[in-house]
Amino acid sequence: AKRKRDGEDVTIVVAGCVAQQEGQSLLRRVPEIDLVMGPQYANRIGDLLEDVANGNQVVATEASHIMEDSTKPRRQSSVCAWVNVIYGCNERCTYCIVPTTRGVEQSRPVESIVDEVSELVNQGFKEVTLLGQNIDAYGRDMIPKRKFSDLLKIVGSVPGLERLRFVTSHPRYMSLGVVDAVADTPTACEYFHIPFQSGSNSVLKAMGRGHTREKFLQIVDRVRQRLPDAAITADVIVGFPGETEQ
């Protein structure tokens, strides 16, 4: 901001979850800011900067349908690539800001995902990781509804793809069919990241997670039945408000 006040030709952009949450208030606190934008506008930053170049101060934080733009992802590896399959989250976990800042769930069409993965394979990529804040919710916003387990099988059968991974699973929505899809898809890596957040049902209820300790263990049991050597990782919150040693 000081450089701009001193007359330097700079453009100040504040982007991401905090920008989404603060919105217009950021301009009141730092009037030198040119653009405030939420994550859902990332693939439209060129248009927003053009608006700034025309002399406007822009706040782009309104709920927006995610526009398909598979031509501009950053790839920091020539072997492994990350592919978004669903944006946003409809959950209301009491500790999480994501639904407020990233908007509602929006699943990408299967055809679009397959096209992107096929193009990556043609470029020489060997491994693809499918991404979603709540990836097991994939397809529930579609008409007709789709299942993430079906998407796994479809993407896993793309010719030339050697390894397929996915993150992040939610115990509330992760179906046993996903475990079966991994077991039945040769390219799918035997790896599951399933944040259970707490082993206490009372704490899980306070967190608004919508699942129980028993539901998580049921998933683990199915993984061990179908894929005895599979890796399972998780996230756990320690010291959640109201939690005790017991």
PDB file of C-alpha atoms in Angstrom:
ATOM      1  CA  ALA A   1       0.000   0.000   0.000  1.00  0.00           C
ATOM      2  CA  LYS A   2       2.864   2.386   0.809  1.00  0.00           C
ATOM      3  CA  ARG A   3       4.428   1.779  -2.596  1.00  0.00           C
ATOM      4  CA  LYS A   4       1.121   2.642  -4.224  1.00  0.00           C
ATOM      5  CA  ARG A   5       0.740   5.791  -2.119  1.00  0.00           C
ATOM      6  CA  ASP A   6       4.253   6.769  -3.185  1.00  0.00           C
ATOM      7  CA  GLY A   7       3.117   6.689  -6.815  1.00  0.00           C
ATOM      8  CA  GLU A   8       4.414   3.282  -7.903  1.00  0.00           C
ATOM      9  CA  ASP A   9       2.298   1.544 -10.550  1.00  0.00           C
ATOM     10  CA  VAL A  10       1.198  -1.543  -8.615  1.00  0.00           C
ATOM     11  CA  THR A  11      -2.061  -3.477  -8.384  1.00  0.00           C
ATOM     12  CA  ILE A  12      -3.046  -4.784  -4.963  1.00  0.00           C
ATOM     13  CA  VAL A  13      -5.114  -7.968  -4.942  1.00  0.00           C
ATOM     14  CA  VAL A  14      -6.426  -9.759  -1.856  1.00  0.00           C
ATOM     15  CA  ALA A  15      -7.682 -13.255  -2.675  1.00  0.00           C
ATOM     16  CA  GLY A  16      -8.820 -16.404  -0.912  1.00  0.00           C
ATOM     17  CA  CYS A  17     -11.041 -17.440   1.982  1.00  0.00           C
ATOM     18  CA  VAL A  18     -10.309 -14.420   4.180  1.00  0.00           C
ATOM     19  CA  ALA A  19     -10.965 -12.073   1.262  1.00  0.00           C
ATOM     20  CA  GLN A  20     -14.279 -13.873   0.678  1.00  0.00           C
ATOM     21  CA  GLN A  21     -15.254 -13.431   4.316  1.00  0.00           C
ATOM     22  CA  GLU A  22     -14.170  -9.801   4.731  1.00  0.00           C
ATOM     23  CA  GLY A  23     -15.263  -8.501   1.319  1.00  0.00           C
ATOM     24  CA  GLN A  24     -16.080  -4.795   1.197  1.00  0.00           C
ATOM     25  CA  SER A  25     -14.734  -4.186   4.695  1.00  0.00           C
ATOM     26  CA  LEU A  26     -11.193  -4.732   3.411  1.00  0.00           C
ATOM     27  CA  LEU A  27     -11.549  -1.701   1.144  1.00  0.00           C
ATOM     28  CA  ARG A  28     -12.620   0.432   4.087  1.00  0.00           C
ATOM     29  CA  ARG A  29      -9.583  -0.688   6.078  1.00  0.00           C
ATOM     30  CA  VAL A  30      -7.093  -0.490   3.195  1.00  0.00           C
ATOM     31  CA  PRO A  31      -8.511   1.796   0.477  1.00  0.00           C
ATOM     32  CA  GLU A  32      -5.458   1.203  -1.723  1.00  0.00           C
ATOM     33  CA  ILE A  33      -6.654  -2.343  -2.493  1.00  0.00           C
ATOM     34  CA  ASP A  34      -7.747  -2.733  -6.123  1.00  0.00           C
ATOM     35  CA  LEU A  35      -9.346  -6.178  -6.071  1.00  0.00           C
ATOM     36  CA  VAL A  36     -10.899  -8.394  -3.410  1.00  0.00           C
ATOM     37  CA  MET A  37     -11.848 -11.838  -4.719  1.00  0.00           C
ATOM     38  CA  GLY A  38     -13.069 -15.142  -3.342  1.00  0.00           C
ATOM     39  CA  PRO A  39     -11.699 -18.560  -4.392  1.00  0.00           C
ATOM     40  CA  GLN A  40     -14.590 -19.155  -6.804  1.00  0.00           C
ATOM     41  CA  TYR A  41     -13.300 -16.349  -9.041  1.00  0.00           C
ATOM     42  CA  ALA A  42      -9.760 -17.738  -9.446  1.00  0.00           C
ATOM     43  CA  ASN A  43     -10.242 -18.725 -13.080  1.00  0.00           C
ATOM     44  CA  ARG A  44     -11.747 -15.321 -13.896  1.00  0.00           C
ATOM     45  CA  ILE A  45      -8.956 -13.174 -12.491  1.00  0.00           C
ATOM     46  CA  GLY A  46      -8.028 -11.949 -15.990  1.00  0.00           C
ATOM     47  CA  ASP A  47     -11.455 -10.370 -16.444  1.00  0.00           C
ATOM     48  CA  LEU A  48     -11.352  -8.875 -12.961  1.00  0.00           C
ATOM     49  CA  LEU A  49      -7.916  -7.329 -13.524  1.00  0.00           C
ATOM     50  CA  GLU A  50      -9.136  -5.851 -16.793  1.00  0.00           C
ATOM     51  CA  ASP A  51     -11.922  -4.198 -14.820  1.00  0.00           C
ATOM     52  CA  VAL A  52      -9.300  -2.859 -12.398  1.00  0.00           C
ATOM     53  CA  ALA A  53      -7.229  -1.549 -15.325  1.00  0.00           C
ATOM     54  CA  ASN A  54     -10.286   0.415 -16.419  1.00  0.00           C
ATOM     55  CA  GLY A  55     -10.141   2.334 -13.144  1.00  0.00           C
ATOM     56  CA  ASN A  56     -12.549   0.311 -11.020  1.00  0.00           C
ATOM     57  CA  GLN A  57     -12.153  -0.983  -7.482  1.00  0.00           C
ATOM     58  CA  VAL A  58     -13.567  -4.517  -7.599  1.00  0.00           C
ATOM     59  CA  VAL A  59     -15.065  -6.791  -4.939  1.00  0.00           C
ATOM     60  CA  ALA A  60     -15.843 -10.264  -6.319  1.00  0.00           C
ATOM     61  CA  THR A  61     -17.222 -12.296  -3.439  1.00  0.00           C
ATOM     62  CA  GLU A  62     -20.756 -13.116  -4.554  1.00  0.00           C
ATOM     63  CA  ALA A  63     -21.807 -16.737  -4.866  1.00  0.00           C
ATOM     64  CA  SER A  64     -20.899 -17.831  -8.366  1.00  0.00           C
ATOM     65  CA  HIS A  65     -21.268 -20.932 -10.485  1.00  0.00           C
ATOM     66  CA  ILE A  66     -17.804 -22.364 -11.112  1.00  0.00           C
ATOM     67  CA  MET A  67     -16.892 -21.869 -14.759  1.00  0.00           C
ATOM     68  CA  GLU A  68     -15.092 -24.715 -16.472  1.00  0.00           C
ATOM     69  CA  ASP A  69     -11.488 -23.792 -17.159  1.00  0.00           C
ATOM     70  CA  SER A  70      -9.221 -26.813 -17.432  1.00  0.00           C
ATOM     71  CA  THR A  71      -6.728 -24.963 -19.617  1.00  0.00           C
ATOM     72  CA  LYS A  72      -5.005 -22.947 -16.872  1.00  0.00           C
ATOM     73  CA  PRO A  73      -4.140 -25.198 -13.918  1.00  0.00           C
ATOM     74  CA  ARG A  74      -0.649 -24.912 -12.426  1.00  0.00           C
ATOM     75  CA  ARG A  75       1.323 -28.132 -12.718  1.00  0.00           C
ATOM     76  CA  GLN A  76       4.408 -28.315 -10.501  1.00  0.00           C
ATOM     77  CA  SER A  77       5.195 -31.891 -11.517  1.00  0.00           C
ATOM     78  CA  SER A  78       5.518 -33.636 -14.836  1.00  0.00           C
ATOM     79  CA  VAL A  79       4.376 -36.949 -13.323  1.00  0.00           C
ATOM     80  CA  CYS A  80       1.558 -36.211 -10.857  1.00  0.00           C
ATOM     81  CA  ALA A  81      -1.416 -33.919 -11.530  1.00  0.00           C
ATOM     82  CA  TRP A  82      -4.330 -32.720  -9.416  1.00  0.00           C
ATOM     83  CA  VAL A  83      -7.815 -32.492 -10.898  1.00  0.00           C
ATOM     84  CA  ASN A  84     -10.789 -30.820  -9.200  1.00  0.00           C
ATOM     85  CA  VAL A  85     -14.006 -32.824  -9.456  1.00  0.00           C
ATOM     86  CA  ILE A  86     -16.201 -30.900  -6.997  1.00  0.00           C
ATOM     87  CA  TYR A  87     -15.982 -27.385  -5.607  1.00  0.00           C
ATOM     88  CA  GLY A  88     -17.422 -26.012  -2.382  1.00  0.00           C
ATOM     89  CA  CYS A  89     -19.022 -27.775   0.573  1.00  0.00           C
ATOM     90  CA  ASN A  90     -22.557 -28.015   1.958  1.00  0.00           C
ATOM     91  CA  GLU A  91     -21.541 -29.162   5.440  1.00  0.00           C
ATOM     92  CA  ARG A  92     -21.698 -26.945   8.515  1.00  0.00           C
ATOM     93  CA  CYS A  93     -18.995 -28.318  10.786  1.00  0.00           C
ATOM     94  CA  THR A  94     -18.863 -25.889  13.686  1.00  0.00           C
ATOM     95  CA  TYR A  95     -15.097 -25.299  13.428  1.00  0.00           C
ATOM     96  CA  CYS A  96     -14.860 -24.796   9.648  1.00  0.00           C
ATOM     97  CA  ILE A  97     -15.153 -21.669   7.519  1.00  0.00           C
ATOM     98  CA  VAL A  98     -14.988 -23.377   4.121  1.00  0.00           C
ATOM     99  CA  PRO A  99     -18.742 -23.532   3.340  1.00  0.00           C
ATOM    100  CA  THR A 100     -19.044 -19.807   4.071  1.00  0.00           C
ATOM    101  CA  THR A 101     -16.108 -18.814   1.883  1.00  0.00           C
ATOM    102  CA  ARG A 102     -16.094 -21.356  -0.942  1.00  0.00           C
ATOM    103  CA  GLY A 103     -19.798 -21.686  -1.580  1.00  0.00           C
ATOM    104  CA  VAL A 104     -22.100 -24.623  -2.161  1.00  0.00           C
ATOM    105  CA  GLU A 105     -21.070 -27.893  -3.734  1.00  0.00           C
ATOM    106  CA  GLN A 106     -20.734 -27.847  -7.514  1.00  0.00           C
ATOM    107  CA  SER A 107     -19.784 -31.086  -9.251  1.00  0.00           C
ATOM    108  CA  ARG A 108     -18.013 -31.005 -12.595  1.00  0.00           C
ATOM    109  CA  PRO A 109     -19.514 -33.056 -15.448  1.00  0.00           C
ATOM    110  CA  VAL A 110     -18.024 -36.532 -15.816  1.00  0.00           C
ATOM    111  CA  GLU A 111     -17.164 -35.819 -19.461  1.00  0.00           C
ATOM    112  CA  SER A 112     -15.184 -32.719 -18.509  1.00  0.00           C
ATOM    113  CA  ILE A 113     -13.185 -34.607 -15.881  1.00  0.00           C
ATOM    114  CA  VAL A 114     -12.432 -37.490 -18.242  1.00  0.00           C
ATOM    115  CA  ASP A 115     -11.347 -35.057 -20.965  1.00  0.00           C
ATOM    116  CA  GLU A 116      -8.935 -33.328 -18.595  1.00  0.00           C
ATOM    117  CA  VAL A 117      -7.478 -36.602 -17.325  1.00  0.00           C
ATOM    118  CA  SER A 118      -7.109 -37.932 -20.880  1.00  0.00           C
ATOM    119  CA  GLU A 119      -5.273 -34.777 -21.907  1.00  0.00           C
ATOM    120  CA  LEU A 120      -2.960 -35.093 -18.904  1.00  0.00           C
ATOM    121  CA  VAL A 121      -2.140 -38.682 -19.866  1.00  0.00           C
ATOM    122  CA  ASN A 122      -1.410 -37.516 -23.415  1.00  0.00           C
ATOM    123  CA  GLN A 123       1.000 -34.962 -21.950  1.00  0.00           C
ATOM    124  CA  GLY A 124       2.879 -37.736 -20.133  1.00  0.00           C
ATOM    125  CA  PHE A 125       1.401 -37.579 -16.639  1.00  0.00           C
ATOM    126  CA  LYS A 126       1.321 -40.958 -14.892  1.00  0.00           C
ATOM    127  CA  GLU A 127      -0.674 -40.205 -11.749  1.00  0.00           C
ATOM    128  CA  VAL A 128      -3.820 -38.165 -11.114  1.00  0.00           C
ATOM    129  CA  THR A 129      -5.315 -37.164  -7.778  1.00  0.00           C
ATOM    130  CA  LEU A 130      -9.002 -36.237  -7.813  1.00  0.00           C
ATOM    131  CA  LEU A 131      -9.756 -33.295  -5.511  1.00  0.00           C
ATOM    132  CA  GLY A 132     -12.776 -32.217  -3.515  1.00  0.00           C
ATOM    133  CA  GLN A 133     -13.349 -30.611  -0.132  1.00  0.00           C
ATOM    134  CA  ASN A 134     -15.948 -33.343   0.393  1.00  0.00           C
ATOM    135  CA  ILE A 135     -15.234 -35.630  -2.522  1.00  0.00           C
ATOM    136  CA  ASP A 136     -17.756 -38.306  -1.514  1.00  0.00           C
ATOM    137  CA  ALA A 137     -20.526 -35.766  -2.112  1.00  0.00           C
ATOM    138  CA  TYR A 138     -19.638 -35.734  -5.810  1.00  0.00           C
ATOM    139  CA  GLY A 139     -22.719 -35.899  -7.991  1.00  0.00           C
ATOM    140  CA  ARG A 140     -25.409 -35.320  -5.383  1.00  0.00           C
ATOM    141  CA  ASP A 141     -26.039 -31.835  -6.805  1.00  0.00           C
ATOM    142  CA  MET A 142     -26.484 -33.220 -10.334  1.00  0.00           C
ATOM    143  CA  ILE A 143     -29.656 -34.175 -12.182  1.00  0.00           C
ATOM    144  CA  PRO A 144     -29.714 -37.115 -12.400  1.00  0.00           C
ATOM    145  CA  LYS A 145     -27.516 -37.719  -9.361  1.00  0.00           C
ATOM    146  CA  ARG A 146     -24.141 -39.403  -9.848  1.00  0.00           C
ATOM    147  CA  LYS A 147     -21.990 -41.476  -7.482  1.00  0.00           C
ATOM    148  CA  PHE A 148     -18.336 -40.844  -6.705  1.00  0.00           C
ATOM    149  CA  SER A 149     -17.705 -44.595  -6.801  1.00  0.00           C
ATOM    150  CA  ASP A 150     -18.838 -44.631 -10.434  1.00  0.00           C
ATOM    151  CA  LEU A 151     -16.592 -41.658 -11.246  1.00  0.00           C
ATOM    152  CA  LEU A 152     -13.614 -43.527  -9.771  1.00  0.00           C
ATOM    153  CA  LYS A 153     -14.217 -46.498 -12.054  1.00  0.00           C
ATOM    154  CA  ILE A 154     -14.674 -44.285 -15.128  1.00  0.00           C
ATOM    155  CA  VAL A 155     -11.575 -42.155 -14.552  1.00  0.00           C
ATOM    156  CA  GLY A 156      -9.571 -45.210 -13.512  1.00  0.00           C
ATOM    157  CA  SER A 157     -10.234 -46.770 -16.905  1.00  0.00           C
ATOM    158  CA  VAL A 158      -8.763 -43.855 -18.908  1.00  0.00           C
ATOM    159  CA  PRO A 159      -6.221 -45.487 -21.260  1.00  0.00           C
ATOM    160  CA  GLY A 160      -2.626 -44.826 -20.231  1.00  0.00           C
ATOM    161  CA  LEU A 161      -3.346 -43.703 -16.667  1.00  0.00           C
ATOM    162  CA  GLU A 162      -1.137 -45.628 -14.249  1.00  0.00           C
ATOM    163  CA  ARG A 163      -2.165 -44.393 -10.785  1.00  0.00           C
ATOM    164  CA  LEU A 164      -5.329 -42.778  -9.422  1.00  0.00           C
ATOM    165  CA  ARG A 165      -5.769 -41.189  -5.991  1.00  0.00           C
ATOM    166  CA  PHE A 166      -8.422 -39.001  -4.380  1.00  0.00           C
ATOM    167  CA  VAL A 167      -8.912 -36.684  -1.386  1.00  0.00           C
ATOM    168  CA  THR A 168     -10.663 -35.803   0.885  1.00  0.00           C
ATOM    169  CA  SER A 169     -13.247 -38.323   2.136  1.00  0.00           C
ATOM    170  CA  HIS A 170     -15.936 -37.572   4.747  1.00  0.00           C
ATOM    171  CA  PRO A 171     -17.097 -40.510   6.923  1.00  0.00           C
ATOM    172  CA  ARG A 172     -20.669 -39.205   6.772  1.00  0.00           C
ATOM    173  CA  TYR A 173     -20.850 -39.633   3.004  1.00  0.00           C
ATOM    174  CA  MET A 174     -18.162 -42.166   2.157  1.00  0.00           C
ATOM    175  CA  SER A 175     -20.022 -45.224   0.929  1.00  0.00           C
ATOM    176  CA  LEU A 176     -18.695 -48.740   1.176  1.00  0.00           C
ATOM    177  CA  GLY A 177     -19.057 -48.725  -2.605  1.00  0.00           C
ATOM    178  CA  VAL A 178     -16.051 -46.369  -2.782  1.00  0.00           C
ATOM    179  CA  VAL A 179     -13.920 -49.002  -1.046  1.00  0.00           C
ATOM    180  CA  ASP A 180     -15.184 -51.589  -3.506  1.00  0.00           C
ATOM    181  CA  ALA A 181     -14.459 -49.265  -6.443  1.00  0.00           C
ATOM    182  CA  VAL A 182     -10.842 -48.866  -5.313  1.00  0.00           C
ATOM    183  CA  ALA A 183     -10.506 -52.624  -4.893  1.00  0.00           C
ATOM    184  CA  ASP A 184     -11.971 -53.262  -8.349  1.00  0.00           C
ATOM    185  CA  THR A 185     -10.038 -50.543 -10.221  1.00  0.00           C
ATOM    186  CA  PRO A 186      -6.460 -51.630 -11.024  1.00  0.00           C
ATOM    187  CA  THR A 187      -5.165 -48.056 -11.362  1.00  0.00           C
ATOM    188  CA  ALA A 188      -6.600 -46.915  -8.014  1.00  0.00           C
ATOM    189  CA  CYS A 189      -3.970 -46.682  -5.269  1.00  0.00           C
ATOM    190  CA  GLU A 190      -4.778 -48.540  -2.056  1.00  0.00           C
ATOM    191  CA  TYR A 191      -4.885 -45.353  -0.013  1.00  0.00           C
ATOM    192  CA  PHE A 192      -7.686 -43.603   1.859  1.00  0.00           C
ATOM    193  CA  HIS A 193      -7.564 -40.238   3.631  1.00  0.00           C
ATOM    194  CA  ILE A 194     -10.590 -40.130   5.934  1.00  0.00           C
ATOM    195  CA  PRO A 195     -10.545 -37.354   8.566  1.00  0.00           C
ATOM    196  CA  PHE A 196     -12.661 -38.584  11.483  1.00  0.00           C
ATOM    197  CA  GLN A 197     -11.729 -35.545  13.660  1.00  0.00           C
ATOM    198  CA  SER A 198     -12.667 -37.213  16.978  1.00  0.00           C
ATOM    199  CA  GLY A 199     -13.198 -40.650  18.475  1.00  0.00           C
ATOM    200  CA  SER A 200     -15.955 -39.398  20.793  1.00  0.00           C
ATOM    201  CA  ASN A 201     -19.558 -39.386  19.595  1.00  0.00           C
ATOM    202  CA  SER A 202     -20.435 -36.488  21.898  1.00  0.00           C
ATOM    203  CA  VAL A 203     -17.577 -34.390  20.497  1.00  0.00           C
ATOM    204  CA  LEU A 204     -18.497 -35.365  16.945  1.00  0.00           C
ATOM    205  CA  LYS A 205     -22.038 -34.157  17.649  1.00  0.00           C
ATOM    206  CA  ALA A 206     -20.706 -30.851  18.991  1.00  0.00           C
ATOM    207  CA  MET A 207     -18.587 -30.532  15.854  1.00  0.00           C
ATOM    208  CA  GLY A 208     -21.655 -31.041  13.652  1.00  0.00           C
ATOM    209  CA  ARG A 209     -19.908 -33.808  11.755  1.00  0.00           C
ATOM    210  CA  GLY A 210     -23.014 -35.901  11.122  1.00  0.00           C
ATOM    211  CA  HIS A 211     -21.291 -39.252  11.676  1.00  0.00           C
ATOM    212  CA  THR A 212     -20.360 -41.478  14.590  1.00  0.00           C
ATOM    213  CA  ARG A 213     -17.284 -43.336  15.737  1.00  0.00           C
ATOM    214  CA  GLU A 214     -19.016 -46.549  14.714  1.00  0.00           C
ATOM    215  CA  LYS A 215     -19.590 -45.325  11.134  1.00  0.00           C
ATOM    216  CA  PHE A 216     -15.879 -44.597  10.739  1.00  0.00           C
ATOM    217  CA  LEU A 217     -14.912 -48.017  12.104  1.00  0.00           C
ATOM    218  CA  GLN A 218     -17.383 -49.654   9.714  1.00  0.00           C
ATOM    219  CA  ILE A 219     -15.526 -48.027   6.810  1.00  0.00           C
ATOM    220  CA  VAL A 220     -12.181 -49.164   8.207  1.00  0.00           C
ATOM    221  CA  ASP A 221     -13.496 -52.720   8.543  1.00  0.00           C
ATOM    222  CA  ARG A 222     -14.579 -52.742   4.880  1.00  0.00           C
ATOM    223  CA  VAL A 223     -11.176 -51.415   3.793  1.00  0.00           C
ATOM    224  CA  ARG A 224      -9.425 -54.157   5.774  1.00  0.00           C
ATOM    225  CA  GLN A 225     -11.743 -56.810   4.303  1.00  0.00           C
ATOM    226  CA  ARG A 226     -11.246 -55.771   0.687  1.00  0.00           C
ATOM    227  CA  LEU A 227      -7.733 -54.292   0.834  1.00  0.00           C
ATOM    228  CA  PRO A 228      -5.786 -55.670   3.822  1.00  0.00           C
ATOM    229  CA  ASP A 229      -2.626 -53.740   2.958  1.00  0.00           C
ATOM    230  CA  ALA A 230      -4.277 -50.399   2.209  1.00  0.00           C
ATOM    231  CA  ALA A 231      -2.999 -47.250   3.905  1.00  0.00           C
ATOM    232  CA  ILE A 232      -5.495 -45.195   5.915  1.00  0.00           C
ATOM    233  CA  THR A 233      -4.659 -41.677   7.074  1.00  0.00           C
ATOM    234  CA  ALA A 234      -6.798 -39.144   8.917  1.00  0.00           C
ATOM    235  CA  ASP A 235      -7.040 -35.735  10.558  1.00  0.00           C
ATOM    236  CA  VAL A 236      -7.901 -35.391  14.255  1.00  0.00           C
ATOM    237  CA  ILE A 237      -8.753 -32.243  16.210  1.00  0.00           C
ATOM    238  CA  VAL A 238      -7.280 -32.315  19.727  1.00  0.00           C
ATOM    239  CA  GLY A 239      -8.671 -30.087  22.470  1.00  0.00           C
ATOM    240  CA  PHE A 240     -11.982 -29.214  20.816  1.00  0.00           C
ATOM    241  CA  PRO A 241     -13.988 -26.782  23.023  1.00  0.00           C
ATOM    242  CA  GLY A 242     -15.765 -28.772  25.740  1.00  0.00           C
ATOM    243  CA  GLU A 243     -13.627 -31.893  25.244  1.00  0.00           C
ATOM    244  CA  THR A 244     -12.295 -33.546  28.392  1.00  0.00           C
ATOM    245  CA  GLU A 245      -9.626 -36.156  29.118  1.00  0.00           C
ATOM    246  CA  GLN A 246     -12.377 -38.788  29.201  1.00  0.00           C
TER     247      GLN A 246
END
